[in-house]
XYZ file of C-alpha atoms in Angstrom:
439
model
C 18.470 -9.268 33.015
C 16.392 -7.076 30.683
C 17.966 -6.083 27.366
C 17.383 -2.338 27.254
C 18.870 -1.711 23.812
C 15.373 -1.663 22.299
C 14.498 1.321 24.544
C 17.388 3.559 23.510
C 16.191 6.904 22.114
C 12.548 5.867 22.403
C 10.035 8.407 23.715
C 7.201 8.089 26.210
C 4.214 10.051 27.459
C 2.561 9.556 30.847
C -0.987 10.244 31.924
C -2.105 9.938 35.544
C -5.575 10.014 37.043
C -6.516 10.071 40.709
C -4.588 10.530 43.926
C -1.148 11.805 44.952
C -0.038 8.198 45.347
C -0.763 7.531 41.665
C 1.225 10.610 40.628
C 4.137 9.458 42.767
C 4.064 5.991 41.215
C 3.867 7.375 37.669
C 6.903 9.512 38.374
C 8.776 6.418 39.518
C 7.723 4.525 36.370
C 9.058 7.444 34.348
C 12.365 7.274 36.209
C 12.645 3.523 35.493
C 12.060 4.113 31.786
C 14.523 7.004 31.660
C 17.208 4.821 33.210
C 16.497 2.267 30.458
C 17.092 4.911 27.768
C 13.571 6.240 27.189
C 13.107 10.018 27.210
C 9.881 11.910 27.840
C 8.283 13.061 24.585
C 8.263 16.790 23.947
C 5.013 18.674 23.503
C 3.489 17.798 20.126
C 5.915 14.914 19.554
C 4.576 11.455 18.725
C 5.578 9.007 21.452
C 6.705 5.390 21.115
C 5.249 4.397 24.517
C 2.104 5.596 26.323
C 1.668 4.825 30.021
C -1.719 5.458 31.634
C -1.993 5.137 35.426
C -5.692 4.849 36.225
C -8.098 5.551 39.081
C -11.388 3.852 39.926
C -12.647 5.698 42.983
C -15.898 6.637 41.195
C -17.831 5.712 38.064
C -16.773 9.085 36.623
C -13.125 8.155 37.262
C -13.610 4.978 35.204
C -15.093 7.038 32.379
C -12.205 9.533 32.474
C -9.744 6.645 32.276
C -11.388 5.270 29.124
C -11.464 8.741 27.582
C -7.775 9.295 28.370
C -6.796 5.969 26.793
C -8.783 6.696 23.614
C -7.272 10.187 23.396
C -3.672 8.987 23.779
C -4.140 6.187 21.249
C -5.390 8.777 18.762
C -2.639 11.308 19.542
C 0.168 8.737 19.355
C -0.675 6.300 16.524
C 1.416 3.147 16.645
C 2.611 3.725 20.210
C 2.909 0.787 22.617
C 0.143 1.440 25.165
C 0.432 0.272 28.792
C -2.429 0.745 31.249
C -2.000 0.208 34.982
C -3.523 1.471 38.243
C -6.736 0.769 40.117
C -9.100 0.597 37.114
C -6.673 -1.777 35.402
C -6.632 -4.061 38.475
C -10.403 -4.048 38.916
C -11.453 -4.314 35.248
C -8.453 -5.743 33.353
C -10.559 -7.523 30.740
C -12.553 -4.406 29.896
C -9.402 -2.296 29.601
C -7.623 -4.869 27.440
C -10.495 -4.710 24.924
C -10.013 -0.978 24.311
C -8.613 -0.428 20.798
C -4.907 0.314 20.851
C -4.155 -1.064 24.331
C -1.294 -3.569 24.334
C -0.680 -4.493 27.987
C -2.783 -4.080 31.142
C -0.805 -4.427 34.381
C -2.294 -5.007 37.825
C -1.120 -3.708 41.189
C 1.478 -6.464 41.654
C 3.018 -5.886 38.199
C 3.095 -2.071 38.165
C 6.550 -1.763 39.709
C 8.028 -4.225 37.177
C 6.565 -2.527 34.105
C 9.829 -2.702 32.148
C 9.764 -6.477 31.846
C 6.320 -6.443 30.203
C 7.236 -4.112 27.324
C 9.006 -6.789 25.256
C 10.364 -5.366 22.000
C 7.630 -2.673 21.915
C 5.844 -4.402 19.029
C 2.088 -3.754 19.026
C -0.122 -6.668 20.102
C -2.969 -7.914 17.948
C -5.162 -7.653 21.051
C -4.617 -6.350 24.537
C -3.040 -8.640 27.136
C -4.080 -8.385 30.799
C -1.537 -9.432 33.430
C -2.862 -9.182 36.978
C -2.807 -10.956 40.332
C -5.849 -11.701 42.487
C -6.336 -9.251 45.338
C -5.444 -11.752 48.068
C -2.095 -12.438 46.375
C -0.986 -8.813 46.027
C 2.060 -8.786 48.304
C 4.779 -6.544 46.908
C 5.530 -3.023 48.052
C 6.993 -0.939 45.240
C 8.992 1.970 46.706
C 8.466 5.437 45.286
C 9.994 8.773 46.207
C 9.678 11.124 43.309
C 9.673 14.797 42.521
C 6.323 16.225 41.505
C 5.828 18.979 38.948
C 6.573 21.551 41.658
C 9.177 21.811 44.396
C 8.099 18.920 46.562
C 8.769 15.202 46.583
C 6.173 12.503 47.243
C 7.310 9.606 49.427
C 5.167 6.479 49.288
C 5.280 4.982 52.772
C 2.417 2.476 52.592
C 0.089 0.746 50.119
C -3.179 -1.185 50.304
C -5.944 -1.126 52.907
C -7.489 -3.569 55.387
C -10.544 -1.458 56.220
C -13.132 -2.510 53.593
C -15.487 0.432 54.071
C -18.876 -0.363 52.560
C -18.630 2.160 49.684
C -14.997 1.588 48.666
C -13.198 -0.665 46.164
C -9.651 0.402 47.005
C -8.825 -2.757 49.066
C -9.774 -4.821 45.987
C -7.713 -2.592 43.677
C -4.577 -2.284 45.816
C -4.621 -5.289 48.135
C -3.952 -5.525 51.840
C -1.993 -2.996 53.893
C 1.788 -3.248 53.483
C 4.824 -1.002 53.683
C 8.591 -0.673 53.414
C 10.903 -0.269 56.402
C 11.599 2.941 58.280
C 15.251 2.591 57.310
C 14.333 2.534 53.603
C 12.074 5.577 54.013
C 14.834 7.535 55.742
C 17.256 6.577 52.965
C 14.815 7.753 50.269
C 14.186 11.035 52.108
C 17.936 11.570 52.322
C 18.244 11.007 48.578
C 15.463 13.527 47.952
C 17.391 16.066 50.029
C 20.538 15.332 48.014
C 18.573 16.078 44.834
C 17.542 19.466 46.180
C 14.194 18.546 47.718
C 13.046 20.670 50.632
C 9.503 19.392 51.144
C 8.193 15.827 51.183
C 4.552 14.733 51.205
C 3.988 11.329 52.816
C 1.602 9.349 50.627
C -0.156 6.004 50.783
C -3.613 4.478 50.879
C -3.927 4.285 54.678
C -0.643 5.711 55.936
C -1.553 5.651 59.612
C -1.558 1.848 59.260
C 2.169 1.937 58.455
C 4.117 -0.886 60.073
C 1.786 -3.826 59.456
C 4.454 -5.743 57.538
C 7.558 -4.582 59.401
C 6.473 -4.457 63.054
C 7.035 -0.697 63.182
C 4.627 2.232 63.599
C 3.696 5.430 61.808
C 4.724 7.431 64.859
C 8.180 5.843 64.753
C 8.393 6.730 61.050
C 7.475 10.363 61.716
C 10.134 10.669 64.430
C 12.802 9.140 62.206
C 12.008 11.307 59.171
C 12.060 14.446 61.306
C 15.795 13.932 61.767
C 16.710 13.734 58.061
C 19.022 16.651 57.298
C 18.117 18.854 54.340
C 14.373 18.260 54.372
C 12.745 21.383 55.786
C 9.093 20.391 55.499
C 6.978 17.241 55.683
C 3.246 17.076 55.091
C 1.037 14.111 55.998
C -1.230 13.652 52.977
C -4.181 11.949 54.701
C -4.596 9.965 57.905
C -7.619 8.185 59.368
C -8.931 9.918 62.519
C -8.722 6.733 64.575
C -5.042 6.391 63.623
C -4.140 10.025 64.293
C -2.983 9.579 67.860
C -2.528 12.362 70.391
C 1.196 11.550 70.526
C 1.478 12.188 66.774
C -0.359 15.506 67.136
C 1.819 16.521 70.071
C 4.979 15.579 68.193
C 4.013 17.577 65.086
C 3.316 20.616 67.283
C 6.976 20.842 68.335
C 8.780 18.935 65.584
C 11.549 20.407 63.485
C 10.001 19.807 60.084
C 6.451 18.378 60.233
C 4.073 21.128 59.218
C 0.900 22.189 61.095
C -1.178 20.773 58.263
C -3.520 17.782 58.517
C -5.883 16.073 56.110
C -8.393 13.862 57.916
C -11.188 11.928 56.150
C -14.533 12.378 57.906
C -16.831 11.113 55.101
C -19.986 11.888 57.107
C -20.834 14.022 60.110
C -23.677 11.681 61.100
C -22.996 8.648 63.300
C -25.728 6.548 61.703
C -24.226 7.083 58.254
C -20.711 6.376 59.554
C -22.001 3.017 60.782
C -23.518 2.293 57.363
C -20.175 3.197 55.804
C -18.385 0.830 58.221
C -16.040 3.582 59.341
C -13.986 2.950 62.490
C -14.831 6.063 64.526
C -17.753 8.309 65.406
C -18.256 12.073 65.295
C -17.219 12.465 68.928
C -13.787 10.978 68.213
C -13.385 13.116 65.092
C -14.308 16.289 66.962
C -11.831 15.408 69.715
C -9.003 15.137 67.157
C -9.816 18.561 65.689
C -9.986 20.029 69.182
C -6.627 18.489 70.138
C -4.931 19.860 67.019
C -6.271 23.356 67.603
C -5.257 23.293 71.277
C -1.589 22.732 70.466
C -1.506 24.310 66.970
C -4.154 27.070 66.778
C -3.134 28.042 63.232
C -3.053 24.510 61.829
C -4.662 23.891 58.457
C -7.152 20.999 58.629
C -8.592 19.583 55.415
C -11.521 17.158 55.600
C -12.937 14.633 53.103
C -16.739 14.362 52.968
C -18.950 12.103 50.846
C -22.490 13.279 50.101
C -25.442 11.217 48.960
C -24.227 7.813 50.057
C -26.885 5.126 50.285
C -28.779 5.520 53.555
C -28.120 9.256 53.891
C -31.649 10.567 54.453
C -32.324 14.342 54.431
C -32.361 14.258 58.234
C -29.008 12.491 58.368
C -27.480 14.952 55.912
C -28.734 17.892 57.965
C -27.132 16.379 61.074
C -23.895 16.000 59.138
C -24.015 19.576 57.841
C -24.551 21.035 61.298
C -21.728 18.936 62.742
C -19.287 20.040 60.018
C -20.394 23.651 60.343
C -19.403 23.533 64.010
C -15.914 22.110 63.349
C -12.897 24.418 63.374
C -11.551 23.075 60.072
C -10.155 24.883 57.067
C -11.328 23.187 53.900
C -13.707 20.458 52.741
C -12.983 18.062 49.895
C -16.494 17.112 48.822
C -17.251 13.979 46.815
C -20.602 12.769 45.516
C -21.211 9.111 46.309
C -20.722 6.827 43.323
C -21.952 3.246 43.299
C -19.134 0.745 42.869
C -19.767 -2.861 41.819
C -19.139 -5.456 44.506
C -19.369 -3.093 47.479
C -21.534 -3.755 50.542
C -23.188 -0.335 50.250
C -25.301 -1.651 47.384
C -27.302 -3.661 49.947
C -28.566 -0.445 51.589
C -32.035 0.329 50.267
C -32.307 4.114 50.636
C -30.948 5.819 47.476
C -30.254 9.549 47.091
C -31.169 11.086 43.726
C -28.470 12.751 41.567
C -30.256 16.100 41.950
C -30.201 15.834 45.743
C -26.534 14.803 45.716
C -25.720 17.917 43.697
C -27.642 20.219 46.049
C -25.942 18.735 49.112
C -22.548 18.997 47.452
C -23.104 22.665 46.614
C -24.089 23.469 50.192
C -20.935 21.879 51.553
C -18.715 23.515 48.933
C -20.128 26.904 49.894
C -19.447 26.099 53.562
C -15.908 25.094 52.632
C -15.292 28.427 50.884
C -16.508 30.284 53.967
C -14.194 28.339 56.252
C -11.148 28.636 53.976
C -11.544 32.362 53.413
C -12.077 32.983 57.134
C -8.892 31.005 57.869
C -6.897 32.978 55.293
C -8.326 36.308 56.461
C -7.075 35.694 60.015
C -3.508 35.720 58.679
C -3.618 38.955 56.671
C -0.847 41.271 57.886
C 1.312 38.470 59.294
C 4.832 37.695 58.079
C 5.363 34.001 57.364
C 7.964 31.779 55.639
C 6.820 30.635 52.196
C 8.380 27.898 50.035
C 8.178 29.348 46.527
C 7.273 27.389 43.409
C 8.065 28.251 39.794
C 5.105 29.908 38.080
C 3.733 29.409 34.596
C 4.674 32.050 32.064
C 2.849 35.303 32.750
C 1.403 34.144 36.063
C 2.343 35.357 39.543
C 4.782 33.156 41.429
C 3.211 31.251 44.284
C 4.096 29.151 47.276
C 2.691 27.903 50.561
C 3.167 28.884 54.160
C 3.902 26.206 56.731
C 0.165 25.969 57.438
C -0.653 25.698 53.735
C -1.912 29.179 52.890
C -1.364 29.780 49.193
C 0.536 33.040 48.627
C 1.163 34.901 45.346
C 4.095 37.259 44.751
C 5.628 38.945 41.715
C 7.316 36.380 39.490
C 11.043 35.843 40.053
C 12.447 32.483 38.941
C 15.517 32.948 41.140
C 13.245 32.351 44.134
C 12.104 28.901 42.954
C 12.418 26.289 45.730
C 13.545 28.971 48.178
C 11.970 29.638 51.571
C 11.470 33.394 51.916
C 9.694 35.637 54.420
C 6.529 37.170 53.009
C 4.098 39.656 54.495
C 0.580 38.414 53.737
C -1.789 40.912 52.137
C -5.299 40.872 50.704
C -7.010 38.112 48.711
C -6.370 37.725 44.999
C -9.287 38.199 42.588
C -10.306 34.521 42.713
C -10.294 34.531 46.538
C -8.038 31.462 46.405
C -4.764 32.977 47.625
C -3.310 35.906 49.533
C -1.103 38.438 47.814
C 2.296 38.725 49.445
C 5.145 41.194 49.748
C 8.641 39.709 49.861
C 10.754 40.904 52.781
C 14.440 41.148 51.961
């Protein structure tokens, strides 16, 4: 039993880098600390505890993590500093040496953060507490409200795929998950707390069921029946795990939105083989085609990596032409970053930083074209929009079921309400449609 008297009336700040899963886990850490008596520090207030949840997907992510730690140590002198997340698991010794860091927690320890805080006395030097990748076994549940109206439900963690460019399996361990029953219970609790939309998060969520003998499709069907939750979104799912039965179910389900995020990574089969991906372009194209057949207005986001080792100019051009021909809505473009210990480092052909930048810019421009064309097709339509509270002086915004961002005149009484909106022209930034509320 942990004595929580030391935490009473203490304050904490939280800083998260990386993916939706990290943000969900940070929110859960915050909830654990609040229940122990720690409140979130107000703006400008010096905190007693700093928690940094790190990312390590690229070299730049590592750099941002170090910068964030240095900044928080400076802003909150004397605070007890805890660093966790992927960078902490992969480079615990390096993180522990950063001035001001007290405890570094690996993936296995993250969910039990409270027991590593002691009496909050600063350490003379940082202490790293981690578990080797092969021994990461625990699944720490997380269903937490984000900064907006939606909740994030962690359904799965870890990955068994070991793609040649990726360190995530080393940072998060093997694929594992909670039970469908526990997920349904957490979704029900979110509904009781006023949640109307839940985003399903994880590292490789289509792999759900490895540790419980269940399946992602079974999870989707069970969650669809939870009363009070009006919308679910699937954050990201591998194309080889996005089955036709899942697509068909979403097309007629009560609450799963016509919104998919599918990592492609490259539109060239030779590069996909170098990446050790588990599909080819033909399979990917068939998934997009299937979605559009049963949900013509579905939003489809796609991850693409440019400049990976082995991506010759000819291979990139093949990839560009393939992506150009896909009926998708938006590209999330990443420049390849070399990660220590990955198999990709054995590939001889290296793309220069300048060429990576040029390729990235071409794909970003293509993405803008596709997104704006998708939005433009919906101008004049009336669609239900789940509204989100706006920042002071900014228009209120929300999203349609198929994830079109809509701006309306600010009215806080509409926060977390689903309202019918007639979609108008683009805003000045060409990133949203202006809407008229229909009473």
